[in-house]
Each structure stands twice: as structure tokens, then as C-alpha cells.
Amino acid sequence: MDSTLTANLIWAAAFLADLAIKVVALIAIPRRRKPTAAMAWLLAIFLIPFVGILFFLLLGSFRLPRARRDEQARIDDLIAARVADAGIDTGADAADWPRWFRRVVTQNTALTALPAVTGNDARLIADYDASIAEMASAIESATRFVHVEFYIVSLDATTAPFFAAMERAVKRGVVVRLLADHVASKRVANANATFAELDRIGVVWAWMLPVMPMKGKYQRPDLRNHRKLVVVDGLVAFMGSQNLIDRTYNAPKNIARGLKWQELVVRLSGPVVASVNTVFLSDWLIETTNLVDEEHVPAAAVPVTSGQLVCQVVPSGPGYEMENNLRMFLSLIYGATERVILTSPYFVPDEAMVYAITTACQRGLEVQLFVSEIGDQGLVYHAQRSYYGVLLEAGVRIFLYPEPYILHSKHFSIDDDIAVIGSSNMDIRSFSLNAEVSLLVRGRSFVTAMRDVEQEYRQAGRELTLEEWRQEPRKATFLDGLARLTSALN
């Protein structure tokens, strides 16, 4: 065959393949995908077709496999049936709630099957070591079971008391179960020794969302379980932003920079603990196919407290059909009448969140945002900065928590009596790609305590003004914009 003809045929085949990829991409990618994400993927595929399609095949699916989503739906039906059989009442004061707040609770229940319950107490713990000490102390009192679920689990000098408490609990005959995210926990220092220690002390543990293609366990590798919770005997629970690891994450780069993570954890008692336990049992069932019904404690069996807080647990993630956390966050911000105060270490919102926040300013509300002055993840840090201009121009007050701390707390407060705390950042990853768990609380005393935490952030850091932001060099803002484009690839 003539070499020129061969070259022309190769060129024609490559052209047709490139055209076919682009046509298929135009048809398939926009389906059930946000316009920004679809445009980012299409841009990548049109500019670098073969590389772009390879990355899309690896990372383009933002939902877990259908079998896992079906299992989550089946579990939600089971939860709803048990709630109905138990006749759980949100409390006599529900009629006194603002109508918009009742609608948010209704929305959350429809999406997760978990109801709001009253008669709860919630206490914030802002000290890193103190939160681990309190969790360990609760485990020391366990008589039936301990449920532990963290994105990152690591045995080190900071977490050693927690591991020792688990070991003593096992020796007393208490069943201790632990779930750890496979990718996140495997990549930290001392991972092998950590899980060997769990085996040694008799903890029953399993990986969450394991990436083990040779064993038939595979999904998009960056779909992760980001939840952090502990439940003891179904009577006490802990939730928040903190992982089970030293506050430097034992990473050489963090230690070299002197970085330390600042967290916020909530200790819960009252009927809402049953909902936290349900999240763990659901994850345990999905990951192990083992239904441990004997460790299910109905909300009606958990004593009410004098705190009388209304609480609702809201799990979210790629196992659900909807973005449960994003929908709740938007509903709460739109329902606010006085102020919205947000804290998020990785603040990369979608258009709906940006509109909600800037609209709150236009409605005359006080809106504040607490973020870290420095970042531990370059792309996320620059993507976050790309939103500062539009937020400052709308009237949002931005406070920067000082280095060497990474403000990793994840919470926000609405007006004077509503707050949310949990594992969810306000970014596209937490809204769409990570399994998260959030706690909605209605109660003035709890929000007052959160206001104290917010004031500590304010005093420790400094305010970023619009005038200062406008002095940012073009090179920095160019990197911010570029990172923002990549953040849409979900």
C-alpha cells in the first residue's frame, strides 16, 4: 500500500474517532449532570479527546454502582418502616417551629427517612485532644457495643488512648466495630501497623468503599466515605469534622510547615443518638452484608435529656439519588431572616450555593464566612480563593483563620436558634462525591455555644477586606480561576 495512502487512512481514522468521541460526549455527558460539570468535561474532551475520554471513563461517574444505591434505598425503606412502627414524634413544640423550618425537616426526612426528634443534649468540643479523651472516656463506660466510623483511622501518640479504651472494652466483652475509608486510611503513615493493632485487640473492622478490582470491589476511586462518628451503647454519640489521627496527620509536609488541624466535635445524648447509630449500622450492612439488629437501639429506648434540643441527622453521598446535604444547606440559608455564619475549610460552592449566599446579603442579612488563611491542598485552596471577590462584593464578611492552623471545622449557624455541624464541607466534593453526615439542631442554647466558637475564630484571625482583595496580583488570581475550572470535573 502506498505510504501516502496509508498516512491518509490513519489520519481519516483518527479524525473519525475524534469526531465520534465528541459526538458521543455531547449526547452522554450532559445527562443528569450540572451544566458547569458537563461543560468542564466537554472542554477537557474537546481539547484533549483521547486523554479526556480516558479520565472521564475513570472519574466521570459521580454515583456509586446501581447495586449499592439500590441497597441504600432498601435500607431507607426499612428505616422509614421502623420509624412509622415506633410512632416517633418530633415533639409537642413542633407546631411552634417556623413554617419554613418544618418544611426543611420534612425535606430531610423524605430524603433520608430519619426524623427530627426532641429531648436531646448537644455539647461542642473545640479542643483536639479533649475530644479524643472524651470519646475514649465514653468507650470506657460501654457495656454492650461501640461503633466507630472515621474517614481516617491511625494509631499514633495522640490516638493511643482511644485504641487503649477499645482494647479494654473488648476485654470486658463489649463488641467494638470499626469502619474506615479504604483509600484515605491506607495512605497515611503507619497504616499497616494500625490495622494490625485493631486485629490484635479484637476490634471487628471493615473497609468503607474499598477499591479492590481483583476482588470485584470497585467504583470511581475518589468516591469516598468521609463520615466521622462514634456511638456507645446507643446512648452517647460523637460527630464532627475530626478524624482519628494526630492533628498534623503525621504527614512530613505538614510537620515541615508546622500545620495543625483545628476541629469541632459535638457530643450527643438523647433520642437523636439512635439516628447516628442507624447511619453506622446502615454503612456496616452495606460494607459487610451483616445486619447486626441486636445493636439497633430505637429512639424510644433512649432517655430524653433536659436539653430539649430538636435534632435531625442527615446522611448524604453518592449512594443517594439526591444531594441531601446541599439541599438542606440551601433551604436553611434561604429560610434565614437575620444572619448566616458559615465555617468550611474547603469552600468551593456550586452556583446554587453562591446565589443563596449572595442573595442573603441582598436581603439585608448579616453573612460571614470563616476559612483558613493558608491551605493544605493547592488546587482546592486556589479554587476557594476564586470566590472571594464575588462574595466580598456582595457584602459577605470573610475571616481568615491564622497559620499554622488549618481550620477544618465544618458548621454553620442560622439566625439565633438553628445550626448544622458534621463532616460536610461546602464544596462540590462533599455535595456530590463523598458520603457525609450532618446534624441539624434547633435550640438557642446550642447556637449560643456555637457563637462562642465563632467569636474565638474571629479573635484568632483577621478579616479580609474587599480593598485588600483587589490588591491581589494577577498571577494569583489567574491560578485561582484555573483551579476553579478543574473543580467542576465531578
PDB file of N, CA and C in Angstrom, residues 83-119:
ATOM      1  N   VAL A  83     -39.492   3.660  61.782  1.00  0.00           N
ATOM      2  CA  VAL A  83     -39.906   4.941  62.346  1.00  0.00           C
ATOM      3  C   VAL A  83     -41.427   4.992  62.451  1.00  0.00           C
ATOM      4  N   ALA A  84     -42.106   4.531  61.397  1.00  0.00           N
ATOM      5  CA  ALA A  84     -43.572   4.529  61.406  1.00  0.00           C
ATOM      6  C   ALA A  84     -44.114   3.606  62.491  1.00  0.00           C
ATOM      7  N   ASP A  85     -43.513   2.420  62.629  1.00  0.00           N
ATOM      8  CA  ASP A  85     -43.971   1.469  63.645  1.00  0.00           C
ATOM      9  C   ASP A  85     -43.750   2.008  65.052  1.00  0.00           C
ATOM     10  N   ALA A  86     -42.657   2.755  65.235  1.00  0.00           N
ATOM     11  CA  ALA A  86     -42.347   3.283  66.562  1.00  0.00           C
ATOM     12  C   ALA A  86     -43.196   4.493  66.908  1.00  0.00           C
ATOM     13  N   GLY A  87     -43.841   5.079  65.896  1.00  0.00           N
ATOM     14  CA  GLY A  87     -44.664   6.255  66.137  1.00  0.00           C
ATOM     15  C   GLY A  87     -43.871   7.424  66.678  1.00  0.00           C
ATOM     16  N   ILE A  88     -42.659   7.641  66.133  1.00  0.00           N
ATOM     17  CA  ILE A  88     -41.777   8.691  66.641  1.00  0.00           C
ATOM     18  C   ILE A  88     -42.407  10.060  66.415  1.00  0.00           C
ATOM     19  N   ASP A  89     -42.424  10.839  67.486  1.00  0.00           N
ATOM     20  CA  ASP A  89     -42.994  12.180  67.439  1.00  0.00           C
ATOM     21  C   ASP A  89     -41.869  13.191  67.555  1.00  0.00           C
ATOM     22  N   THR A  90     -41.902  14.221  66.753  1.00  0.00           N
ATOM     23  CA  THR A  90     -40.860  15.244  66.820  1.00  0.00           C
ATOM     24  C   THR A  90     -41.010  16.128  68.044  1.00  0.00           C
ATOM     25  N   GLY A  91     -42.094  16.004  68.765  1.00  0.00           N
ATOM     26  CA  GLY A  91     -42.249  16.789  69.977  1.00  0.00           C
ATOM     27  C   GLY A  91     -43.451  17.716  69.903  1.00  0.00           C
ATOM     28  N   ALA A  92     -43.955  18.055  71.088  1.00  0.00           N
ATOM     29  CA  ALA A  92     -45.162  18.878  71.155  1.00  0.00           C
ATOM     30  C   ALA A  92     -44.932  20.282  70.635  1.00  0.00           C
ATOM     31  N   ASP A  93     -43.665  20.730  70.623  1.00  0.00           N
ATOM     32  CA  ASP A  93     -43.398  22.103  70.216  1.00  0.00           C
ATOM     33  C   ASP A  93     -43.258  22.256  68.705  1.00  0.00           C
ATOM     34  N   ALA A  94     -43.436  21.161  67.946  1.00  0.00           N
ATOM     35  CA  ALA A  94     -43.245  21.250  66.500  1.00  0.00           C
ATOM     36  C   ALA A  94     -44.165  22.297  65.873  1.00  0.00           C
ATOM     37  N   ALA A  95     -45.337  22.453  66.421  1.00  0.00           N
ATOM     38  CA  ALA A  95     -46.274  23.434  65.874  1.00  0.00           C
ATOM     39  C   ALA A  95     -45.754  24.856  66.043  1.00  0.00           C
ATOM     40  N   ASP A  96     -44.822  25.050  66.973  1.00  0.00           N
ATOM     41  CA  ASP A  96     -44.278  26.382  67.210  1.00  0.00           C
ATOM     42  C   ASP A  96     -43.051  26.686  66.352  1.00  0.00           C
ATOM     43  N   TRP A  97     -42.574  25.693  65.614  1.00  0.00           N
ATOM     44  CA  TRP A  97     -41.430  25.945  64.749  1.00  0.00           C
ATOM     45  C   TRP A  97     -41.845  26.889  63.621  1.00  0.00           C
ATOM     46  N   PRO A  98     -40.908  27.682  63.111  1.00  0.00           N
ATOM     47  CA  PRO A  98     -41.209  28.455  61.898  1.00  0.00           C
ATOM     48  C   PRO A  98     -41.647  27.508  60.779  1.00  0.00           C
ATOM     49  N   ARG A  99     -42.603  27.949  60.001  1.00  0.00           N
ATOM     50  CA  ARG A  99     -43.145  27.064  58.973  1.00  0.00           C
ATOM     51  C   ARG A  99     -42.054  26.604  58.012  1.00  0.00           C
ATOM     52  N   TRP A 100     -41.148  27.520  57.644  1.00  0.00           N
ATOM     53  CA  TRP A 100     -40.094  27.153  56.698  1.00  0.00           C
ATOM     54  C   TRP A 100     -39.171  26.075  57.295  1.00  0.00           C
ATOM     55  N   PHE A 101     -38.938  26.141  58.623  1.00  0.00           N
ATOM     56  CA  PHE A 101     -38.086  25.140  59.257  1.00  0.00           C
ATOM     57  C   PHE A 101     -38.775  23.774  59.263  1.00  0.00           C
ATOM     58  N   ARG A 102     -40.086  23.769  59.492  1.00  0.00           N
ATOM     59  CA  ARG A 102     -40.814  22.496  59.429  1.00  0.00           C
ATOM     60  C   ARG A 102     -40.678  21.883  58.043  1.00  0.00           C
ATOM     61  N   ARG A 103     -40.684  22.723  57.016  1.00  0.00           N
ATOM     62  CA  ARG A 103     -40.543  22.225  55.643  1.00  0.00           C
ATOM     63  C   ARG A 103     -39.149  21.641  55.413  1.00  0.00           C
ATOM     64  N   VAL A 104     -38.130  22.244  56.015  1.00  0.00           N
ATOM     65  CA  VAL A 104     -36.777  21.697  55.885  1.00  0.00           C
ATOM     66  C   VAL A 104     -36.702  20.321  56.539  1.00  0.00           C
ATOM     67  N   VAL A 105     -37.294  20.191  57.716  1.00  0.00           N
ATOM     68  CA  VAL A 105     -37.319  18.889  58.407  1.00  0.00           C
ATOM     69  C   VAL A 105     -38.058  17.857  57.565  1.00  0.00           C
ATOM     70  N   THR A 106     -39.166  18.265  56.974  1.00  0.00           N
ATOM     71  CA  THR A 106     -39.922  17.359  56.106  1.00  0.00           C
ATOM     72  C   THR A 106     -39.081  16.923  54.912  1.00  0.00           C
ATOM     73  N   GLN A 107     -38.366  17.862  54.320  1.00  0.00           N
ATOM     74  CA  GLN A 107     -37.497  17.559  53.182  1.00  0.00           C
ATOM     75  C   GLN A 107     -36.418  16.563  53.581  1.00  0.00           C
ATOM     76  N   ASN A 108     -35.752  16.804  54.711  1.00  0.00           N
ATOM     77  CA  ASN A 108     -34.698  15.902  55.176  1.00  0.00           C
ATOM     78  C   ASN A 108     -35.225  14.493  55.407  1.00  0.00           C
ATOM     79  N   THR A 109     -36.409  14.412  56.013  1.00  0.00           N
ATOM     80  CA  THR A 109     -36.999  13.099  56.293  1.00  0.00           C
ATOM     81  C   THR A 109     -37.335  12.367  55.003  1.00  0.00           C
ATOM     82  N   ALA A 110     -37.849  13.107  54.018  1.00  0.00           N
ATOM     83  CA  ALA A 110     -38.181  12.480  52.733  1.00  0.00           C
ATOM     84  C   ALA A 110     -36.936  11.945  52.036  1.00  0.00           C
ATOM     85  N   LEU A 111     -35.803  12.629  52.200  1.00  0.00           N
ATOM     86  CA  LEU A 111     -34.574  12.233  51.515  1.00  0.00           C
ATOM     87  C   LEU A 111     -33.811  11.130  52.241  1.00  0.00           C
ATOM     88  N   THR A 112     -33.935  11.059  53.568  1.00  0.00           N
ATOM     89  CA  THR A 112     -33.098  10.142  54.351  1.00  0.00           C
ATOM     90  C   THR A 112     -33.868   9.136  55.181  1.00  0.00           C
ATOM     91  N   ALA A 113     -35.154   9.355  55.400  1.00  0.00           N
ATOM     92  CA  ALA A 113     -36.022   8.525  56.244  1.00  0.00           C
ATOM     93  C   ALA A 113     -35.781   8.742  57.734  1.00  0.00           C
ATOM     94  N   LEU A 114     -34.810   9.559  58.105  1.00  0.00           N
ATOM     95  CA  LEU A 114     -34.519   9.803  59.515  1.00  0.00           C
ATOM     96  C   LEU A 114     -35.291  11.030  59.997  1.00  0.00           C
ATOM     97  N   PRO A 115     -36.053  10.901  61.075  1.00  0.00           N
ATOM     98  CA  PRO A 115     -36.882  12.017  61.536  1.00  0.00           C
ATOM     99  C   PRO A 115     -36.127  12.970  62.443  1.00  0.00           C
ATOM    100  N   ALA A 116     -36.697  14.129  62.680  1.00  0.00           N
ATOM    101  CA  ALA A 116     -36.219  15.017  63.731  1.00  0.00           C
ATOM    102  C   ALA A 116     -36.815  14.549  65.050  1.00  0.00           C
ATOM    103  N   VAL A 117     -36.034  14.628  66.115  1.00  0.00           N
ATOM    104  CA  VAL A 117     -36.504  14.208  67.440  1.00  0.00           C
ATOM    105  C   VAL A 117     -36.112  15.266  68.458  1.00  0.00           C
ATOM    106  N   THR A 118     -36.894  15.378  69.509  1.00  0.00           N
ATOM    107  CA  THR A 118     -36.615  16.349  70.554  1.00  0.00           C
ATOM    108  C   THR A 118     -36.125  15.629  71.802  1.00  0.00           C
ATOM    109  N   GLY A 119     -35.776  16.419  72.834  1.00  0.00           N
ATOM    110  CA  GLY A 119     -35.302  15.832  74.077  1.00  0.00           C
ATOM    111  C   GLY A 119     -33.834  15.477  74.056  1.00  0.00           C
TER     112      GLY A 119
END
